Short mmCIF file of C-alpha atoms in Angstrom, two decimals:
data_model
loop_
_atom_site.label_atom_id
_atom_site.label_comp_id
_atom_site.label_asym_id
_atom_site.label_seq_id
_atom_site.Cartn_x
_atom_site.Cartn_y
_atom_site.Cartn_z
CA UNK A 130 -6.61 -29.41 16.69
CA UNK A 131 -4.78 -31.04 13.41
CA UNK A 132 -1.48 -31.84 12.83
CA UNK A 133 -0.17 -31.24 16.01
CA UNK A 134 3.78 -32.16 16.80
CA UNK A 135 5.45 -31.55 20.06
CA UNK A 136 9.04 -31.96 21.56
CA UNK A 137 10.17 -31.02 25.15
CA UNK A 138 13.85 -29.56 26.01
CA UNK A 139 15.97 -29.71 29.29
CA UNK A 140 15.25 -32.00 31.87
CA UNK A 141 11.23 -31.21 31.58
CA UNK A 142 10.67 -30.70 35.04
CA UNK A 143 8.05 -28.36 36.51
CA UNK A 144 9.28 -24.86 37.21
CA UNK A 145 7.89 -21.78 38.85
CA UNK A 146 9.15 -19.07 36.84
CA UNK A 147 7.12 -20.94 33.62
CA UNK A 148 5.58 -19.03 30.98
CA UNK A 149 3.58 -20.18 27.91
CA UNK A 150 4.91 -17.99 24.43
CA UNK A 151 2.48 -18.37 21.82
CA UNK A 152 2.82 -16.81 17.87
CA UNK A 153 -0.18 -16.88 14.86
CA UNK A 154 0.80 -16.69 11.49
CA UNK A 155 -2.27 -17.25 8.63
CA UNK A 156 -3.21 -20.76 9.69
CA UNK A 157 -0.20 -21.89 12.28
CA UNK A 158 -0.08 -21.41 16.21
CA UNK A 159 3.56 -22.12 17.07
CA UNK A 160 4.00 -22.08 21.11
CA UNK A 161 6.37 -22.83 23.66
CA UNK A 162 7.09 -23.18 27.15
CA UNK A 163 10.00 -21.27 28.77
CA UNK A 164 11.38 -22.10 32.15
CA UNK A 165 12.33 -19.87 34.52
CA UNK A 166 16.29 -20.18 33.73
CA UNK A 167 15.24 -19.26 30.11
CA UNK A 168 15.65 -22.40 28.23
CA UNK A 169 12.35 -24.03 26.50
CA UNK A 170 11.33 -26.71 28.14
CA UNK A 171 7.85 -27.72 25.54
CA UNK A 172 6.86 -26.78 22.25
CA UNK A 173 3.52 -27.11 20.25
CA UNK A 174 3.32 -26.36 16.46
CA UNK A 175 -0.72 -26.63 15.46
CA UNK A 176 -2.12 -26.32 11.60
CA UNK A 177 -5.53 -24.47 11.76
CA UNK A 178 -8.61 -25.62 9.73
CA UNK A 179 -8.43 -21.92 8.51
CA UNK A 180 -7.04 -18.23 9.50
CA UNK A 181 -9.49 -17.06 11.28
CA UNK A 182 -9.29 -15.28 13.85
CA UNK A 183 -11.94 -17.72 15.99
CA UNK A 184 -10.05 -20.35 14.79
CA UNK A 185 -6.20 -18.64 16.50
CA UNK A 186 -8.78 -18.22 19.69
CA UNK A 187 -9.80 -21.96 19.85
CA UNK A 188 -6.25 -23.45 19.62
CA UNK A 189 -4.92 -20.93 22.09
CA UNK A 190 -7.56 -22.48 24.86
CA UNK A 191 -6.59 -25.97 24.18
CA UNK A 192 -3.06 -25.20 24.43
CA UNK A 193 -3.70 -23.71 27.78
CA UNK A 194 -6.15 -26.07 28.98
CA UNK A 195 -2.97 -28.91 27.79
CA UNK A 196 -0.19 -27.38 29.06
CA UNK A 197 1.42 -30.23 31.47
CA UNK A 198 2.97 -27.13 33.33
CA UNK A 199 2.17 -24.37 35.90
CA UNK A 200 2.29 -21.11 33.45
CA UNK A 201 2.73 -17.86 35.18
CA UNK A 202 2.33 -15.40 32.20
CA UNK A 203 1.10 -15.86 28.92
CA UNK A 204 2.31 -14.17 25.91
CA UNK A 205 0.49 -13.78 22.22
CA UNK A 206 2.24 -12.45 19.28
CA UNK A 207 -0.13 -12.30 16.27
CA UNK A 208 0.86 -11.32 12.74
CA UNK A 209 -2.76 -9.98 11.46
CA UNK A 210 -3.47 -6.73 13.35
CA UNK A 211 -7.33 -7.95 12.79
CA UNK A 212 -6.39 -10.63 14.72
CA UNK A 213 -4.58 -9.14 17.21
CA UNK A 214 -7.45 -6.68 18.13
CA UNK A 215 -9.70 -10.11 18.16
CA UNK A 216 -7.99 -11.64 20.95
CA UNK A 217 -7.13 -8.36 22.87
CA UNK A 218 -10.79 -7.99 23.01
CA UNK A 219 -11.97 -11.66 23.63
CA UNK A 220 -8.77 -12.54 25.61
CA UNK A 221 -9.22 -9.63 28.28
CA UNK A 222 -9.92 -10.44 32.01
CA UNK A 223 -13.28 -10.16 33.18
CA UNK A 224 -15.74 -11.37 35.42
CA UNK A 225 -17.21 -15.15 34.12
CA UNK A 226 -13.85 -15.34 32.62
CA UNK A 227 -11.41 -18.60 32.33
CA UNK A 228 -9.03 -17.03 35.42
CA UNK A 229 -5.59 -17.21 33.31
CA UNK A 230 -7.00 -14.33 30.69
CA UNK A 231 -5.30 -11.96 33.62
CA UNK A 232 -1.99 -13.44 32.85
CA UNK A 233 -1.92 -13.08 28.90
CA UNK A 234 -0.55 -10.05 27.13
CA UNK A 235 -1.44 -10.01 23.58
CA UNK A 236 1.33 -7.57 21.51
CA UNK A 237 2.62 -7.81 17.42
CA UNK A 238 4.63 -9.95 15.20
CA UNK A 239 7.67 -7.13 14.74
CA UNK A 240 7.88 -6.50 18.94
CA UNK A 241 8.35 -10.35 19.14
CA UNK A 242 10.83 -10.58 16.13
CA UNK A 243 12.59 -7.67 17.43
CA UNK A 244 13.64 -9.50 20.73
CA UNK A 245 14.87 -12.47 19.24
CA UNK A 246 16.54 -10.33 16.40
CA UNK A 247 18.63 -8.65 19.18
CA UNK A 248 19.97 -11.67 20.70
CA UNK A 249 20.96 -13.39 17.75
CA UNK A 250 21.68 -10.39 15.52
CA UNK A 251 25.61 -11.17 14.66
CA UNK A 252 26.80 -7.49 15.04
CA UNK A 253 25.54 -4.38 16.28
CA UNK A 254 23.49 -1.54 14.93
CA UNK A 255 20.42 -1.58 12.95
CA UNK A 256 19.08 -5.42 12.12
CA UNK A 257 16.56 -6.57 9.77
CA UNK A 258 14.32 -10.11 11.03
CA UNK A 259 12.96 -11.44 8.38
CA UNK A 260 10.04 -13.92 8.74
CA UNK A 261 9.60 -17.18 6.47
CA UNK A 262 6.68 -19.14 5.82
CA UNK A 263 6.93 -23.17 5.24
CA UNK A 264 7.76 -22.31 1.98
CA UNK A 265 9.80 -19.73 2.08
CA UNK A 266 7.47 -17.00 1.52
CA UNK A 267 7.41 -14.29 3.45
CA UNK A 268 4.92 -14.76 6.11
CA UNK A 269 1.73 -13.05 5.97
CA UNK A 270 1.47 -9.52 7.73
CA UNK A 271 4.71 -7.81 9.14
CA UNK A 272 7.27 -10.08 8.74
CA UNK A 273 9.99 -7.95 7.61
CA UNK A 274 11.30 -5.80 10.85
CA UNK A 275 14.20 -3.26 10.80
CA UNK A 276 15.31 -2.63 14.72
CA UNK A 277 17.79 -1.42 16.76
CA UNK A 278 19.76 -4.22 18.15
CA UNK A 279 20.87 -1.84 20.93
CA UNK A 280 17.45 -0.98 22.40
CA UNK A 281 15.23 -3.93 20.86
CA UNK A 282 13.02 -0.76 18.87
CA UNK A 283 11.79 -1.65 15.82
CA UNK A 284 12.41 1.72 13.23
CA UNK A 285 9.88 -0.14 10.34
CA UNK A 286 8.61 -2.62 8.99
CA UNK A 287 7.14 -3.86 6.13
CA UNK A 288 3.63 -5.86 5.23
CA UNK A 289 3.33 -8.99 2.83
CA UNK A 290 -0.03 -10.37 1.35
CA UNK A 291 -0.33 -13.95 1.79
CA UNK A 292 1.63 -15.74 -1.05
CA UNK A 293 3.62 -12.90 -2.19
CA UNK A 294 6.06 -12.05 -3.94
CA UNK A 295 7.39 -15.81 -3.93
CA UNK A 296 9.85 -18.46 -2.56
CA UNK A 297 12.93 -16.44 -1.74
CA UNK A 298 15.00 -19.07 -3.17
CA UNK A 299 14.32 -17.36 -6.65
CA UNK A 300 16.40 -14.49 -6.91
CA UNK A 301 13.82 -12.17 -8.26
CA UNK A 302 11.64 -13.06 -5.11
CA UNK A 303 14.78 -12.32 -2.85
CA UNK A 304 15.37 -8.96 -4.38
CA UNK A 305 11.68 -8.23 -4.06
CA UNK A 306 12.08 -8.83 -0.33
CA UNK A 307 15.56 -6.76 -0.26
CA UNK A 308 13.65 -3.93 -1.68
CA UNK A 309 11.30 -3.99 1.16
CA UNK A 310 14.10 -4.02 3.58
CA UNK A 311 15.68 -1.31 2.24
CA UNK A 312 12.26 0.72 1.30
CA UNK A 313 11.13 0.24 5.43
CA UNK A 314 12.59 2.79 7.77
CA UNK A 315 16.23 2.48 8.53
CA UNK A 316 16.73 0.07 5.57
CA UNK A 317 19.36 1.63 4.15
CA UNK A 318 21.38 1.66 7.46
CA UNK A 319 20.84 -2.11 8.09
CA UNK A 320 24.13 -3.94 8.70
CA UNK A 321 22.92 -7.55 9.01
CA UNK A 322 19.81 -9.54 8.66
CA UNK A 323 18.23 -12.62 10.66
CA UNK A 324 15.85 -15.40 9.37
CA UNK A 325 13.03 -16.60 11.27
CA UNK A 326 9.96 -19.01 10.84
CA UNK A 327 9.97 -22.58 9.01
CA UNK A 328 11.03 -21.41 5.84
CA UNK A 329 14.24 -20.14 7.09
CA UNK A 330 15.39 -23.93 7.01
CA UNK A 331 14.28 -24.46 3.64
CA UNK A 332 17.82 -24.66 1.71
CA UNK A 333 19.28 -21.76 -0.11
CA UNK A 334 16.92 -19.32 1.29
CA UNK A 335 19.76 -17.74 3.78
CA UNK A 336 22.50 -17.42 0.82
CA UNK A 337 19.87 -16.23 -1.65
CA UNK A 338 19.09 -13.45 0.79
CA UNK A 339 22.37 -12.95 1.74
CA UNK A 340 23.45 -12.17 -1.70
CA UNK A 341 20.14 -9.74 -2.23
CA UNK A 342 20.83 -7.69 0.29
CA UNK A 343 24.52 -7.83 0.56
CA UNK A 344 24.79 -8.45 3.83
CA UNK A 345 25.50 -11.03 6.09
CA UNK A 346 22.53 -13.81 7.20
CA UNK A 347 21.93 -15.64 10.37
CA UNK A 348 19.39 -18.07 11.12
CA UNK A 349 17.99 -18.38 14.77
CA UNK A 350 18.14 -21.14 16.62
CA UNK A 351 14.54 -23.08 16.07
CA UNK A 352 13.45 -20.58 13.63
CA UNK A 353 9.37 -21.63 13.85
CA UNK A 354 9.47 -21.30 17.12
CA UNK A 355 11.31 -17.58 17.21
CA UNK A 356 8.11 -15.41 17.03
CA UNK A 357 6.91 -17.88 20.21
CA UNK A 358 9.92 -17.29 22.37
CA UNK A 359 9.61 -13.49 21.66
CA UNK A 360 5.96 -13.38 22.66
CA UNK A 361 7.09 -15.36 25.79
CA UNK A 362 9.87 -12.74 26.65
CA UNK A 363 7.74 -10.17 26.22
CA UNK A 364 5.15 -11.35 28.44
CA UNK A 365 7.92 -11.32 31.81
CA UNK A 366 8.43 -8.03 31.15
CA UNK A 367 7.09 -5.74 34.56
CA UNK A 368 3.68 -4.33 33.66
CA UNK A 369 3.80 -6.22 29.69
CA UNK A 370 2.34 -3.91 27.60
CA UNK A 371 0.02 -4.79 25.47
CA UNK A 372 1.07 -2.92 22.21
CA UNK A 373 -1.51 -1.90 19.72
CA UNK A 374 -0.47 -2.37 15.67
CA UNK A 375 2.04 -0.68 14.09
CA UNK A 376 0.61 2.01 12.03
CA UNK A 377 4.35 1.81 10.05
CA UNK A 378 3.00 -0.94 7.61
CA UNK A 379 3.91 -0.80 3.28
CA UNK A 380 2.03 -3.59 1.34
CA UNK A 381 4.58 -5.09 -1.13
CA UNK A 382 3.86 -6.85 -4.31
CA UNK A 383 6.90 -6.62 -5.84
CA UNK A 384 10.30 -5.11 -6.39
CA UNK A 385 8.85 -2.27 -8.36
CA UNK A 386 5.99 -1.40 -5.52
CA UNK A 387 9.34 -1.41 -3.20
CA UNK A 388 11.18 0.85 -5.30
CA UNK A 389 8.20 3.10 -5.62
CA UNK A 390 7.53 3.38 -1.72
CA UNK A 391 11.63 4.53 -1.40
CA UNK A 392 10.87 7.32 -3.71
CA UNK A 393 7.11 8.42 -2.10
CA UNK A 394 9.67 8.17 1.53
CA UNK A 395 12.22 10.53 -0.53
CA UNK A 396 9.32 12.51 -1.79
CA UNK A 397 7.66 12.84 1.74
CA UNK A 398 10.85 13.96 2.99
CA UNK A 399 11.00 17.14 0.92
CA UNK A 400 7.90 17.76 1.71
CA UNK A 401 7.92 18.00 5.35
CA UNK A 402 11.11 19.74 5.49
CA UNK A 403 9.54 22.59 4.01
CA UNK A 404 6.79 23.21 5.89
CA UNK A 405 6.56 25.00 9.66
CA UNK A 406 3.67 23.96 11.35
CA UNK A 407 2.86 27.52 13.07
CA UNK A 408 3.07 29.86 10.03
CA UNK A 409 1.96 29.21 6.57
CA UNK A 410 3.41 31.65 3.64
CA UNK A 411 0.95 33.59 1.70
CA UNK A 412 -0.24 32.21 -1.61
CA UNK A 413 0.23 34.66 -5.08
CA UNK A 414 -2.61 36.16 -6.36
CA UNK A 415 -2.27 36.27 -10.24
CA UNK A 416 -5.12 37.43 -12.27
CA UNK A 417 -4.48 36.22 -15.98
CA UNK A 418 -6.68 37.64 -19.07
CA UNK A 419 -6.51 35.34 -22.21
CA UNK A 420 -7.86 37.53 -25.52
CA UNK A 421 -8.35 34.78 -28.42
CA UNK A 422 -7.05 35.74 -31.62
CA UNK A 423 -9.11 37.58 -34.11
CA UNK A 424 -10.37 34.97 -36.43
CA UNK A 425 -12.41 35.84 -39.94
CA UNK A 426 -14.83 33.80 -41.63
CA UNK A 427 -15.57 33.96 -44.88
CA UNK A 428 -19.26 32.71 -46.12
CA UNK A 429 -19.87 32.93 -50.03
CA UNK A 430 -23.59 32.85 -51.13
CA UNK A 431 -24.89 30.42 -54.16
CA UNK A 432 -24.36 31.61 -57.52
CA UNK A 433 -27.26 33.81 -58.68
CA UNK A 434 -27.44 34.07 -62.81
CA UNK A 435 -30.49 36.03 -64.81
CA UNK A 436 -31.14 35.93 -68.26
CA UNK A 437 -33.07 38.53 -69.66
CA UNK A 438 -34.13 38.67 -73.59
CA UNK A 439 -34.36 41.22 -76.18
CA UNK A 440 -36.89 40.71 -79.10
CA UNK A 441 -36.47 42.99 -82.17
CA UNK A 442 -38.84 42.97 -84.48
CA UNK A 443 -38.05 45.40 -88.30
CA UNK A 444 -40.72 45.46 -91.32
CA UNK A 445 -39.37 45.77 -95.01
CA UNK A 446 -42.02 46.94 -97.18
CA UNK A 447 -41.02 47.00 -100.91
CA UNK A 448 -42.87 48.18 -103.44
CA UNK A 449 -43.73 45.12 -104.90
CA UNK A 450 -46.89 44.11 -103.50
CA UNK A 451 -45.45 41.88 -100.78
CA UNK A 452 -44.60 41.87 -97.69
CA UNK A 453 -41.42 40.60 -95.42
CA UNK A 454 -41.10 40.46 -91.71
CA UNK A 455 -37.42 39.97 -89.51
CA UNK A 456 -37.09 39.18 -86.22
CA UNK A 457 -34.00 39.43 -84.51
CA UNK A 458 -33.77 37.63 -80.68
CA UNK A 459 -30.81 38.46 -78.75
CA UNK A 460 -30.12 36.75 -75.14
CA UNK A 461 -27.62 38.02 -72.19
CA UNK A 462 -26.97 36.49 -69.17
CA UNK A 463 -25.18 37.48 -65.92
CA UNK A 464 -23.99 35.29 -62.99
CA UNK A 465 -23.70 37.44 -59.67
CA UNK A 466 -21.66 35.69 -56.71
CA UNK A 467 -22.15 37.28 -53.10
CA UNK A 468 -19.54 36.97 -50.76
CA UNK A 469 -19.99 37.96 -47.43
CA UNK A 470 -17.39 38.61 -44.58
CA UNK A 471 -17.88 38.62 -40.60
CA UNK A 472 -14.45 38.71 -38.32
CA UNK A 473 -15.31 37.60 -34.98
CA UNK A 474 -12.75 38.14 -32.22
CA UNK A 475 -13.77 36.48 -28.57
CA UNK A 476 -12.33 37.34 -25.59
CA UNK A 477 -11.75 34.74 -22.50
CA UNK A 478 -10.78 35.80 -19.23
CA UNK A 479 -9.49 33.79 -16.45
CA UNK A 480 -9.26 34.91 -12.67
CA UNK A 481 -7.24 33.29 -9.88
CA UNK A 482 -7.99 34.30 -7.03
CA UNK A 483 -5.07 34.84 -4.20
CA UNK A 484 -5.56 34.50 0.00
CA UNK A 485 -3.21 35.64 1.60
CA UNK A 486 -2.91 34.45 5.46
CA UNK A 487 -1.73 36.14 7.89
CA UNK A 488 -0.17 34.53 11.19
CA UNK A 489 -2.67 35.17 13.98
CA UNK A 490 -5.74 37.16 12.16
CA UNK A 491 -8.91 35.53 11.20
CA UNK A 492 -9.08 36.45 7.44
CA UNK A 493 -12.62 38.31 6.17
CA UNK A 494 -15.52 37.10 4.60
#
């Protein structure tokens, strides 16, 4: 386990009520201990030799196997759904099974977000938690959550690949994340945001946000440890859940893939709100006949030319003992050109065909 820093709050005494609250972003396990009266008593932050999810699974034993106090319930907020469904699978209780995989409930990044969004949210109504990286990146997976502060539910949220868009602390990066925000479901009724993770110290990221999005930014109280102590409250819940991945995920490159996922949501919109899902109307049969214009074509044969020659031949006898001969040659010729024309007038037809349904008959072969 590298890198590993730990700090302990409160008096640090044993407690009953104790419950271990553990988060996985890429390659970080963040994880605390929260007494029974609430207050975090240990935390762990751990750098992974890599993201896998074998790697997430490793850390989390030695963290138990560490812990210097009796845990009660174990919570696991992961930010990959593929490695959430790794350690819902390899995590579940069993028989030859390490005896505290009954006590851990493994759930989502934007469940855990939500209920630390609600507590620290500065007004009511609909709150957007936005997750940081180290560097001020969003974090990869779902670490932009829109929620209802009232009830904790999260409405959307929205997906980052690792390393993108950028820092917020550039303003084009910060209005790539605003886009998402507003392009995720109730977006455009957010009132006020929250920062989580590491990054949300990094300075200017909270006023660069603030000034995308317009609204006003708060930053939670040990911001890498936020996704932890949601996991953890999650986990004392009666009967924890464990909750399966959103399905309500956008993958965001940039501003304009934001901007182009509000107008598909606009789009989508129109669509539905069109349609009854017990009776479909009939479709219009048109039958169209194109007839191509008449079109001539003109060929025109070689020249043809004949000669032909006359010979005339006329004999002058005179009386003089001699004779004289004259022969006249005269030549015509004629040139003949053949033109020929064919007009050829195609016809194309074109047949749609209509079906016409009819609510509760089977239509014919």
């Amino acid at each position: 386990m590298a890198e590993t820093r730990s700090a302990q709050y409160g008096g640090g005494s044993s407690s009953d009520g104790s419950v271990l609250g553990i988060s996985v972003v890429e390659d970080r396990v963040a994880s605390v201990v929260r007494g029974a009266d609430g207050d975090i008593i240990a935390s762990n932050l751990v750098d992974l030799p890599d993201p896998s999810a074998q790697s997430a699974e490793n850390a989390i034993h030695e963290l138990v196997d560490s812990v210097p106090y009796e845990i009660n319930r174990i919570g696991v907020a992961c930010a990959r759904p593929a490695t959430q469904s790794y350690l819902q699978a390899n995590l579940a209780r069993g028989t030859s099974r390490p005896a505290w995989y009954d006590k851990v409930a493994v759930t989502d990044m934007p469940a855990a977000l939500a209920e630390v969004a609600r507590t620290a949210a500065s007004g009511t109504g609909i709150v957007a938690a936005i997750d940081l990286d180290r560097d001020a990146v969003p974090s990869p997976g779902s670490s932009v959550v829109n929620l209802d502060s009232a009830t904790g539910e999260v409405l959307g949220t929205a997906e980052f690949a690792y390393g993108s868009p950028g820092p917020v602390t550039d303003p084009a990066h910060a209005g790539a994340v605003a886009d998402a925000v507003m392009a995720a479901p109730g977006g455009s009724a957010v009132t006020s945001v929250v920062l989580t993770g590491p990054g949300a110290e990094v300075a200017g990221t909270s006023a660069a946000l603030e000034y995308a999005l317009a609204r006003p930014v708060t930053v939670v109280d040990q911001p890498a440890l936020a996704a932890a102590v949601g996991a953890a409250v999650l986990a004392l819940r009666p009967g924890a859940v464990v909750r399966t991945p959103s399905t309500r995920r956008w993958w965001l490159i940039g501003a304009a893939m934001a901007a182009a996922l509000a107008l598909g949501a606009i789009a989508a919109s129109a669509v539905f709100a069109g349609v009854d899902a017990t009776e479909e109307e009939p479709t219009p049969t048109t039958t169209v006949t194109e007839t191509a214009e008449a079109s001539t074509v003109t060929r025109t044969a070689a020249p043809v030319t004949e000669v032909r020659t006359r010979v005339a031949t006329t004999t002058v006898t005179e009386s003089r003992d001699a004779t004289s001969t004259t022969t006249e040659t005269e030549t015509e010729t004629e040139t003949s050109t053949e033109t020929e024309t064919v007009t050829e007038q195609p016809t194309e037809t074109v047949t749609e065909t209509t079906t016409v349904s009819v609510a509760g008959q089977t239509p014919g072969p």
